[in-house]
Short mmCIF file of C-alpha atoms in Angstrom, two decimals:
data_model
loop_
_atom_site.label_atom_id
_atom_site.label_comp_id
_atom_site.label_asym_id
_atom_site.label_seq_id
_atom_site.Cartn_x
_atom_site.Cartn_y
_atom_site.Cartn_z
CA UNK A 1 111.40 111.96 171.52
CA UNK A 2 109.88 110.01 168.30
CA UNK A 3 110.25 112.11 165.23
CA UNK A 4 106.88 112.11 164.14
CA UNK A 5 105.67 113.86 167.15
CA UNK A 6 108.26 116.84 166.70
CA UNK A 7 106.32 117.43 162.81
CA UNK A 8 104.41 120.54 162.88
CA UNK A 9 100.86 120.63 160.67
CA UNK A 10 100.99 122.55 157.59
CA UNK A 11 98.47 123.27 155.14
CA UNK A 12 97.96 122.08 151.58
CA UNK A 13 96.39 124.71 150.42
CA UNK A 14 98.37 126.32 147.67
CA UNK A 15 100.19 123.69 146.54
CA UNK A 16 99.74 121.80 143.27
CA UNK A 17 100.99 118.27 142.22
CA UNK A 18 103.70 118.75 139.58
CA UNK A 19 102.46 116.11 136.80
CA UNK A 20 104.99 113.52 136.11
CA UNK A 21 105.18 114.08 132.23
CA UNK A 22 107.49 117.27 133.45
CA UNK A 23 110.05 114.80 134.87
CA UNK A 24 110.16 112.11 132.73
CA UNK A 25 113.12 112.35 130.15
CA UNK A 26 113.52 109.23 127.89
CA UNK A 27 116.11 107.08 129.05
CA UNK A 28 118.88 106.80 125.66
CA UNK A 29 117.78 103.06 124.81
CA UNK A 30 114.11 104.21 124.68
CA UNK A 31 114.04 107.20 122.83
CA UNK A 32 115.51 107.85 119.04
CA UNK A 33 118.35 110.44 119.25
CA UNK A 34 120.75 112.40 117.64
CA UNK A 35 124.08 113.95 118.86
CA UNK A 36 126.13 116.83 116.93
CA UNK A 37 129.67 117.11 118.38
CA UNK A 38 131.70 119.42 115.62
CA UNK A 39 133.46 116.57 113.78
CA UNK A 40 130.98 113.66 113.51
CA UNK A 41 127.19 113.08 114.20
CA UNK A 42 126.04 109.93 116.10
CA UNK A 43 122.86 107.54 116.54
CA UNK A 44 121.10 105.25 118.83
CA UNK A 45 120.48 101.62 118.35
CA UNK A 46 117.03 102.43 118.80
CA UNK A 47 116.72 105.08 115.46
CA UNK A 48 118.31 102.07 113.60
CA UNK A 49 115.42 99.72 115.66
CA UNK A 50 112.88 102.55 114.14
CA UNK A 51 113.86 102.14 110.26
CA UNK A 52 113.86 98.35 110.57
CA UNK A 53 117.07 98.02 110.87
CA UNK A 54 118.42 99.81 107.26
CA UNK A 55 121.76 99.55 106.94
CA UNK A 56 122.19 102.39 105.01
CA UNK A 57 120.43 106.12 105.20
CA UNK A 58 120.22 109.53 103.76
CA UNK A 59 120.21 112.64 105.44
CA UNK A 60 118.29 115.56 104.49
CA UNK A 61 118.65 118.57 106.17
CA UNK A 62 116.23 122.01 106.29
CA UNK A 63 118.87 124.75 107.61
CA UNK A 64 115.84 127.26 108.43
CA UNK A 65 113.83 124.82 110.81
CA UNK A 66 117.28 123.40 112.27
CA UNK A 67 115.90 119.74 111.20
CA UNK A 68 117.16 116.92 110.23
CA UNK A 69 115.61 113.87 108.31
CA UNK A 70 116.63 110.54 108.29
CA UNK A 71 116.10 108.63 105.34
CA UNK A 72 116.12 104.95 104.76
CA UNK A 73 118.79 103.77 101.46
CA UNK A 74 120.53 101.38 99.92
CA UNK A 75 124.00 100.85 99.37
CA UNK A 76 123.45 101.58 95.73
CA UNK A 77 122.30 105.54 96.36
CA UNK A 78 125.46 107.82 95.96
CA UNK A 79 125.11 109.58 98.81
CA UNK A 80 124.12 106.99 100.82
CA UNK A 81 125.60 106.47 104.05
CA UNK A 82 126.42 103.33 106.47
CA UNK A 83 124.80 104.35 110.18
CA UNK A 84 124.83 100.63 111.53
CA UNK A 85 126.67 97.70 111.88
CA UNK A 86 125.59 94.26 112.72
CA UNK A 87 127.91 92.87 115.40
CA UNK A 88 127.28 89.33 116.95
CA UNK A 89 124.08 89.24 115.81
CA UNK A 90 123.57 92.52 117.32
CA UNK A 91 122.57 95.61 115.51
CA UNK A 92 124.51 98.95 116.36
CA UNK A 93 124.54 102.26 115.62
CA UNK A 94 127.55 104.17 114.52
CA UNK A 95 129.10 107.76 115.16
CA UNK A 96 129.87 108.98 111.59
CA UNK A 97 132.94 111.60 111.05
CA UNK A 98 131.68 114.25 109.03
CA UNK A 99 133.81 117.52 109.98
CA UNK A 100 132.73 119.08 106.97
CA UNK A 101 129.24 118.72 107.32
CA UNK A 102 128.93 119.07 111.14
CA UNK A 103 131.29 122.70 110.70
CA UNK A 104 128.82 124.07 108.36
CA UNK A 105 125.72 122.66 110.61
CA UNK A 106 127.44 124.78 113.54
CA UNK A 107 127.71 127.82 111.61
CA UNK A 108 124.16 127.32 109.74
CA UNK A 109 122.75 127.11 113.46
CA UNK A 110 125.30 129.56 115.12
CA UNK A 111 125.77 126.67 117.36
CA UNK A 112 129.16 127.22 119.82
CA UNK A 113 131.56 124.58 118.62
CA UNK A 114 132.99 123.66 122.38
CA UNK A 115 129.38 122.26 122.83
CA UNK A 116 127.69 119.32 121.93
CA UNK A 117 124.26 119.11 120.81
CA UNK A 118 121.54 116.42 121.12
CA UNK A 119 118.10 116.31 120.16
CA UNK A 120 115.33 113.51 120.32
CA UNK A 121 113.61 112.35 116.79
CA UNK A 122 110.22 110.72 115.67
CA UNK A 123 108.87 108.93 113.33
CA UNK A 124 107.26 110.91 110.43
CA UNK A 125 105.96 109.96 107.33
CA UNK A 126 105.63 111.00 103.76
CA UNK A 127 103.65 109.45 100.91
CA UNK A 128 105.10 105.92 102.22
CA UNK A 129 108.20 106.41 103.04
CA UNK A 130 108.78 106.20 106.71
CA UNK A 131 111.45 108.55 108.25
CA UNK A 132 113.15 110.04 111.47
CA UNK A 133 112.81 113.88 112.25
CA UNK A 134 115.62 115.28 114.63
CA UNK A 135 114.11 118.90 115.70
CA UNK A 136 117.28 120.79 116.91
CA UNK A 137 115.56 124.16 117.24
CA UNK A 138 115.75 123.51 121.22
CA UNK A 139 118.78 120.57 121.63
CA UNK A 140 120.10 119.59 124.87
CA UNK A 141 123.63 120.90 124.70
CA UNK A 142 126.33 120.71 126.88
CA UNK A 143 130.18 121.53 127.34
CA UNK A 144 132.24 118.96 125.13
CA UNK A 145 135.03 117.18 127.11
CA UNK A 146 137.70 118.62 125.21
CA UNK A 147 136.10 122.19 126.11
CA UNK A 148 136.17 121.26 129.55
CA UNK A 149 140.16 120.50 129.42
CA UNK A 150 140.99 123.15 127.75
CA UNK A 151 139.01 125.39 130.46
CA UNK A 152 141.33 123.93 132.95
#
């Protein structure tokens, strides 16, 4: 017996096509992000990509919108920081250690410290400066892997 013949007829009616903007989710090399894990916050190659390729950044922070801004530096700024490295004539992004600052970022946020959060940014300007805004109102989160051993 062929398969096809054993199909019963159905109708359509009801159904609805599901558009495809509800499934697509950037893939990590397309889309600027940021990750929070409660001792250091990390980049993409493709934020650095975004600021044309600035070594150095500052980060601004509004604790009531859960936002962070990403500004291009110099090394010459105090609180400048280094978010990208240049190896074989490839650019990189770096995780920076910042316990301090991610530990008051959880608590600002109430944000559960075995969890990491991740957010996606865009490009945003003001006057001429050109920045990245990480919205982490609604962040992707999931169990960090040293939750997970410790729940074993």
């Amino acid at each position: 017996m062929n398969n096809l013949e054993a199909m019963p007829d159905i109708s359509l009616d009801g159904f609805q096509v599901v558009g495809a903007e509800m499934f697509m989710y950037p893939s990590k090399t397309s889309a600027p992000t940021c990750t929070i894990w409660d001792n250091c916050i990390g980049f993409c190659k493709q934020d650095v990509l975004l600021l044309n390729g600035c070594e150095n950044i500052l980060i601004q922070v509004n604790a009531a919108r859960k936002c962070l801004l990403v500004v291009p530096s110099t090394s010459k700024d105090k609180d400048s920081l280094k978010w990208s490295r240049t190896k074989q004539n490839k650019i990189e992004a770096r995780k920076i250690m910042c316990p301090r600052f991610t530990e008051q970022l959880y608590k600002q946020w109430d944000w559960d410290t075995n969890y990491v959060y991740r957010t996606n940014g865009r490009l945003v300007t003001s006057g001429s400066k050109v920045m990245l805004l990480f919205d982490f109102s609604d962040a992707e989160h999931w169990l960090s892997p040293e939750a997970k051993k410790d729940a074993k």
